[in-house]
């Protein structure tokens, strides 16, 4: 098993989300918090970047999901990332450790210039992480499952372009979408439905019928095809989450292939089985 360590909550909160350790106000880019963030990262790097961990710890992520609006400026985030990268490099013994930066919700392509400054033609020790969920916007929640799959397939080119410059990872993804499945196998957007035999993904996981499992499996396989072909790696969030958020849940009911390279629905994004 390999480990990728990240600073999930940065001083002052980088996003105001509860997963930063402080929901609400975002004060990460205040000078004292920016400096403290780098100090914390140096401590992490000095421990987990040791040579003795080199066969286990393969990456260190500088910060999780910094926003690029409200009190945060993307230009400051990019400047900070370069300073943080340099500071971490002074502490690590493992020369192959990849230092990863979340894309700040700007897309991996927005980081290629930074990567070229930091690694040029040398070892690719700066990488970018993105989290392409499809259930946190009104636009996403208006899609059928077929449209979710089309959207996922559309990520491939941009991911591959970024991955050619720097290691590009999908550090979080999920099987979850807000869809309902009808008896005939068609899907609609939403979290509730009144048609006879219709089931929504919001139903208790243990009650999912074959139609729901099939539709989730289709979506999962499409994403896996893209991530396998166009990135340097991926992590499903999370191992033991509820419903479609749980890797082990999906393995248990067949919504996630086991092994992950197995396909019931190959070629959804074009081409054959990867």
Short mmCIF file of C-alpha atoms in Angstrom, two decimals:
data_model
loop_
_atom_site.label_atom_id
_atom_site.label_comp_id
_atom_site.label_asym_id
_atom_site.label_seq_id
_atom_site.Cartn_x
_atom_site.Cartn_y
_atom_site.Cartn_z
CA UNK A 1 0.00 0.00 0.00
CA UNK A 2 1.18 3.51 -0.85
CA UNK A 3 0.42 6.66 1.14
CA UNK A 4 -0.14 10.21 0.01
CA UNK A 5 -0.08 12.68 2.92
CA UNK A 6 -1.90 16.01 2.63
CA UNK A 7 -2.51 19.14 4.67
CA UNK A 8 -6.30 18.91 4.65
CA UNK A 9 -6.87 21.91 6.92
CA UNK A 10 -4.55 24.89 6.54
CA UNK A 11 -4.21 27.73 9.08
CA UNK A 12 -7.04 30.26 8.72
CA UNK A 13 -9.05 27.83 6.55
CA UNK A 14 -8.30 27.69 2.85
CA UNK A 15 -11.94 27.24 1.83
CA UNK A 16 -14.38 27.74 4.69
CA UNK A 17 -15.56 24.14 4.33
CA UNK A 18 -15.99 21.99 7.42
CA UNK A 19 -13.33 19.63 6.08
CA UNK A 20 -10.75 22.40 6.54
CA UNK A 21 -11.31 22.24 10.28
CA UNK A 22 -13.08 25.61 10.32
CA UNK A 23 -16.36 26.21 8.53
CA UNK A 24 -17.21 29.78 7.58
CA UNK A 25 -14.69 32.55 7.15
CA UNK A 26 -11.64 32.09 4.94
CA UNK A 27 -8.47 33.73 6.25
CA UNK A 28 -5.80 31.48 4.82
CA UNK A 29 -4.18 34.12 2.64
CA UNK A 30 -3.45 36.48 5.50
CA UNK A 31 0.37 36.77 5.69
CA UNK A 32 0.73 35.09 9.08
CA UNK A 33 -1.38 32.10 8.00
CA UNK A 34 0.43 31.75 4.68
CA UNK A 35 3.74 31.64 6.54
CA UNK A 36 2.43 29.21 9.14
CA UNK A 37 1.13 26.91 6.39
CA UNK A 38 4.62 26.58 4.98
CA UNK A 39 6.09 26.02 8.45
CA UNK A 40 3.65 23.14 9.01
CA UNK A 41 4.48 21.66 5.61
CA UNK A 42 8.20 21.73 6.38
CA UNK A 43 7.55 19.74 9.55
CA UNK A 44 5.48 17.22 7.60
CA UNK A 45 8.10 16.99 4.86
CA UNK A 46 10.95 16.44 7.32
CA UNK A 47 9.13 13.37 8.68
CA UNK A 48 7.36 11.83 5.70
CA UNK A 49 10.04 12.74 3.18
CA UNK A 50 12.63 10.62 4.94
CA UNK A 51 14.38 7.95 2.89
CA UNK A 52 13.02 5.27 5.21
CA UNK A 53 9.47 6.07 4.05
CA UNK A 54 10.33 6.26 0.35
CA UNK A 55 8.75 2.89 -0.45
CA UNK A 56 5.48 3.91 1.24
CA UNK A 57 4.95 7.69 1.08
CA UNK A 58 4.81 8.66 -2.59
CA UNK A 59 3.29 12.14 -2.35
CA UNK A 60 2.77 15.15 -0.12
CA UNK A 61 -0.08 17.51 -0.97
CA UNK A 62 0.44 21.16 -0.02
CA UNK A 63 -3.21 22.04 0.67
CA UNK A 64 -6.64 20.57 0.01
CA UNK A 65 -9.22 22.42 -2.09
CA UNK A 66 -8.27 26.08 -1.65
CA UNK A 67 -11.01 28.21 -3.16
CA UNK A 68 -10.24 30.86 -5.78
CA UNK A 69 -12.94 33.36 -4.84
CA UNK A 70 -14.03 35.48 -1.86
CA UNK A 71 -10.95 36.11 0.30
CA UNK A 72 -8.63 33.98 -1.83
CA UNK A 73 -6.89 35.17 -4.98
CA UNK A 74 -5.73 32.51 -7.41
CA UNK A 75 -2.57 34.46 -8.21
CA UNK A 76 -1.59 34.37 -4.53
CA UNK A 77 -2.37 30.65 -4.36
CA UNK A 78 -0.08 29.96 -7.30
CA UNK A 79 2.71 32.10 -5.87
CA UNK A 80 2.34 30.42 -2.48
CA UNK A 81 2.44 26.97 -4.08
CA UNK A 82 5.83 27.74 -5.61
CA UNK A 83 7.19 28.97 -2.29
CA UNK A 84 5.75 25.94 -0.49
CA UNK A 85 7.23 23.56 -3.07
CA UNK A 86 10.69 25.08 -2.61
CA UNK A 87 10.39 24.91 1.19
CA UNK A 88 9.29 21.28 1.17
CA UNK A 89 12.12 20.32 -1.19
CA UNK A 90 14.66 21.59 1.35
CA UNK A 91 13.35 19.09 3.90
CA UNK A 92 12.90 15.85 1.96
CA UNK A 93 15.44 13.06 1.54
CA UNK A 94 13.26 11.14 -0.92
CA UNK A 95 14.10 12.74 -4.25
CA UNK A 96 11.20 10.96 -5.94
CA UNK A 97 8.53 12.32 -3.59
CA UNK A 98 5.88 14.10 -5.65
CA UNK A 99 4.79 17.40 -4.16
CA UNK A 100 1.16 17.88 -5.13
CA UNK A 101 -1.03 20.96 -5.35
CA UNK A 102 -4.81 20.97 -5.60
CA UNK A 103 -5.96 22.82 -8.71
CA UNK A 104 -7.90 25.38 -6.63
CA UNK A 105 -10.96 24.57 -8.75
CA UNK A 106 -9.34 26.11 -11.82
CA UNK A 107 -8.57 22.90 -13.71
CA UNK A 108 -5.23 21.16 -14.02
CA UNK A 109 -4.39 23.08 -17.17
CA UNK A 110 -4.18 26.31 -15.18
CA UNK A 111 -1.06 24.91 -13.48
CA UNK A 112 1.09 23.87 -16.42
CA UNK A 113 3.05 27.14 -16.45
CA UNK A 114 3.82 26.75 -12.74
CA UNK A 115 4.91 23.16 -13.30
CA UNK A 116 7.23 24.18 -16.13
CA UNK A 117 8.85 26.78 -13.87
CA UNK A 118 9.34 24.30 -11.05
CA UNK A 119 10.40 21.12 -12.86
CA UNK A 120 11.28 22.19 -16.42
CA UNK A 121 12.84 19.11 -18.06
CA UNK A 122 13.87 17.57 -14.74
CA UNK A 123 12.19 14.89 -12.60
CA UNK A 124 8.44 15.39 -12.40
CA UNK A 125 8.22 16.08 -8.69
CA UNK A 126 5.45 18.68 -8.89
CA UNK A 127 1.97 17.41 -9.58
CA UNK A 128 -1.61 18.65 -9.58
CA UNK A 129 -4.71 17.14 -8.02
CA UNK A 130 -8.32 17.72 -9.08
CA UNK A 131 -11.66 16.54 -7.64
CA UNK A 132 -14.22 16.15 -10.45
CA UNK A 133 -17.45 15.54 -8.59
CA UNK A 134 -20.79 15.82 -10.37
CA UNK A 135 -23.29 16.61 -7.65
CA UNK A 136 -22.42 19.97 -6.11
CA UNK A 137 -23.95 22.35 -8.67
CA UNK A 138 -27.40 22.94 -10.06
CA UNK A 139 -26.09 22.11 -13.53
CA UNK A 140 -24.73 18.75 -12.37
CA UNK A 141 -27.93 17.93 -10.55
CA UNK A 142 -30.00 18.47 -13.71
CA UNK A 143 -28.26 15.63 -15.57
CA UNK A 144 -29.39 12.10 -16.34
CA UNK A 145 -26.88 9.33 -15.75
CA UNK A 146 -26.11 9.15 -19.47
CA UNK A 147 -25.29 12.86 -19.38
CA UNK A 148 -23.08 12.36 -16.32
CA UNK A 149 -21.20 9.71 -18.27
CA UNK A 150 -20.81 12.01 -21.28
CA UNK A 151 -19.46 14.72 -18.98
CA UNK A 152 -16.95 12.32 -17.43
CA UNK A 153 -15.77 11.18 -20.86
CA UNK A 154 -15.23 14.83 -21.74
CA UNK A 155 -12.57 15.21 -19.03
CA UNK A 156 -10.11 12.97 -20.86
CA UNK A 157 -8.43 15.41 -23.25
CA UNK A 158 -7.75 18.14 -20.68
CA UNK A 159 -6.47 15.65 -18.15
CA UNK A 160 -4.17 14.01 -20.68
CA UNK A 161 -2.79 17.37 -21.82
CA UNK A 162 -1.96 18.37 -18.26
CA UNK A 163 -0.56 14.93 -17.46
CA UNK A 164 1.89 15.26 -20.33
CA UNK A 165 3.43 18.26 -18.53
CA UNK A 166 3.18 17.17 -14.88
CA UNK A 167 1.77 14.25 -12.91
CA UNK A 168 -1.96 14.91 -12.83
CA UNK A 169 -4.11 13.08 -10.32
CA UNK A 170 -7.77 12.72 -9.50
CA UNK A 171 -7.27 12.92 -5.76
CA UNK A 172 -10.97 12.56 -5.03
CA UNK A 173 -13.86 11.16 -7.06
CA UNK A 174 -17.08 9.36 -6.31
CA UNK A 175 -19.69 6.97 -7.61
CA UNK A 176 -22.39 9.34 -6.33
CA UNK A 177 -24.75 11.31 -8.55
CA UNK A 178 -28.24 12.64 -7.87
CA UNK A 179 -30.20 10.44 -10.27
CA UNK A 180 -33.24 8.17 -10.22
CA UNK A 181 -33.69 4.96 -12.24
CA UNK A 182 -36.99 3.90 -13.79
CA UNK A 183 -38.17 0.33 -14.27
CA UNK A 184 -37.25 0.47 -17.96
CA UNK A 185 -33.65 1.42 -17.07
CA UNK A 186 -33.93 5.07 -18.11
CA UNK A 187 -32.76 7.71 -15.66
CA UNK A 188 -33.88 11.14 -14.56
CA UNK A 189 -32.18 13.81 -12.51
CA UNK A 190 -33.16 14.25 -8.89
CA UNK A 191 -33.29 12.81 -5.41
CA UNK A 192 -36.96 11.77 -5.41
CA UNK A 193 -39.47 10.35 -7.88
CA UNK A 194 -43.11 9.24 -7.89
CA UNK A 195 -43.22 6.90 -10.91
CA UNK A 196 -44.02 3.28 -10.02
CA UNK A 197 -40.85 1.26 -9.56
CA UNK A 198 -38.57 4.28 -9.73
CA UNK A 199 -35.63 4.34 -7.33
CA UNK A 200 -33.26 7.21 -6.54
CA UNK A 201 -29.65 6.94 -5.48
CA UNK A 202 -30.65 8.72 -2.28
CA UNK A 203 -32.44 5.50 -1.23
CA UNK A 204 -30.76 3.45 1.53
CA UNK A 205 -27.73 1.79 0.03
CA UNK A 206 -28.73 -1.70 1.13
CA UNK A 207 -32.02 -1.27 -0.79
CA UNK A 208 -30.46 -0.43 -4.15
CA UNK A 209 -32.03 -2.54 -6.88
CA UNK A 210 -30.30 -4.06 -9.91
CA UNK A 211 -31.17 -1.08 -12.08
CA UNK A 212 -29.48 1.36 -9.70
CA UNK A 213 -26.40 -0.82 -9.31
CA UNK A 214 -26.12 -1.05 -13.10
CA UNK A 215 -26.36 2.71 -13.61
CA UNK A 216 -23.80 3.43 -10.90
CA UNK A 217 -21.48 0.79 -12.37
CA UNK A 218 -21.76 2.41 -15.81
CA UNK A 219 -20.78 5.79 -14.39
CA UNK A 220 -17.93 4.33 -12.34
CA UNK A 221 -16.50 2.46 -15.31
CA UNK A 222 -16.61 5.55 -17.53
CA UNK A 223 -14.69 7.53 -14.93
CA UNK A 224 -12.17 4.73 -14.45
CA UNK A 225 -11.57 4.52 -18.21
CA UNK A 226 -10.74 8.23 -18.26
CA UNK A 227 -8.56 8.14 -15.16
CA UNK A 228 -6.67 5.02 -16.27
CA UNK A 229 -5.92 6.46 -19.71
CA UNK A 230 -5.38 10.14 -18.96
CA UNK A 231 -3.94 10.62 -15.45
CA UNK A 232 -1.11 9.48 -13.22
CA UNK A 233 -3.47 8.01 -10.62
CA UNK A 234 -6.70 8.41 -8.68
CA UNK A 235 -8.29 7.97 -5.25
CA UNK A 236 -11.98 7.32 -4.66
CA UNK A 237 -13.40 9.27 -1.71
CA UNK A 238 -13.65 7.33 0.46
CA UNK A 239 -12.93 3.76 1.56
CA UNK A 240 -15.82 3.48 4.02
CA UNK A 241 -18.13 6.36 3.11
CA UNK A 242 -21.92 5.96 2.99
CA UNK A 243 -23.72 4.74 -0.14
CA UNK A 244 -22.04 5.72 -3.39
CA UNK A 245 -19.29 7.45 -1.41
CA UNK A 246 -17.92 4.13 -0.12
CA UNK A 247 -15.39 2.12 -2.12
CA UNK A 248 -15.96 -1.00 -0.08
CA UNK A 249 -19.74 -0.59 -0.44
CA UNK A 250 -19.41 -0.51 -4.20
CA UNK A 251 -17.11 -3.51 -4.28
CA UNK A 252 -19.61 -5.39 -2.13
CA UNK A 253 -22.65 -4.87 -4.35
CA UNK A 254 -20.91 -4.79 -7.72
CA UNK A 255 -21.31 -1.06 -8.38
CA UNK A 256 -17.51 -0.83 -8.51
CA UNK A 257 -15.59 -3.44 -10.53
CA UNK A 258 -13.27 -5.82 -8.71
CA UNK A 259 -10.56 -5.66 -9.91
CA UNK A 260 -11.03 -2.05 -10.96
CA UNK A 261 -9.82 -2.90 -14.47
CA UNK A 262 -12.73 -5.30 -15.05
CA UNK A 263 -15.43 -3.95 -17.39
CA UNK A 264 -19.09 -4.83 -17.92
CA UNK A 265 -19.60 -1.75 -20.10
CA UNK A 266 -16.38 -1.18 -22.07
CA UNK A 267 -15.89 1.60 -24.54
CA UNK A 268 -18.39 4.10 -23.11
CA UNK A 269 -15.94 6.91 -23.82
CA UNK A 270 -14.95 5.55 -27.22
CA UNK A 271 -12.41 2.88 -28.00
CA UNK A 272 -12.14 -0.50 -26.38
CA UNK A 273 -11.36 -1.86 -22.97
CA UNK A 274 -8.38 -0.17 -21.36
#
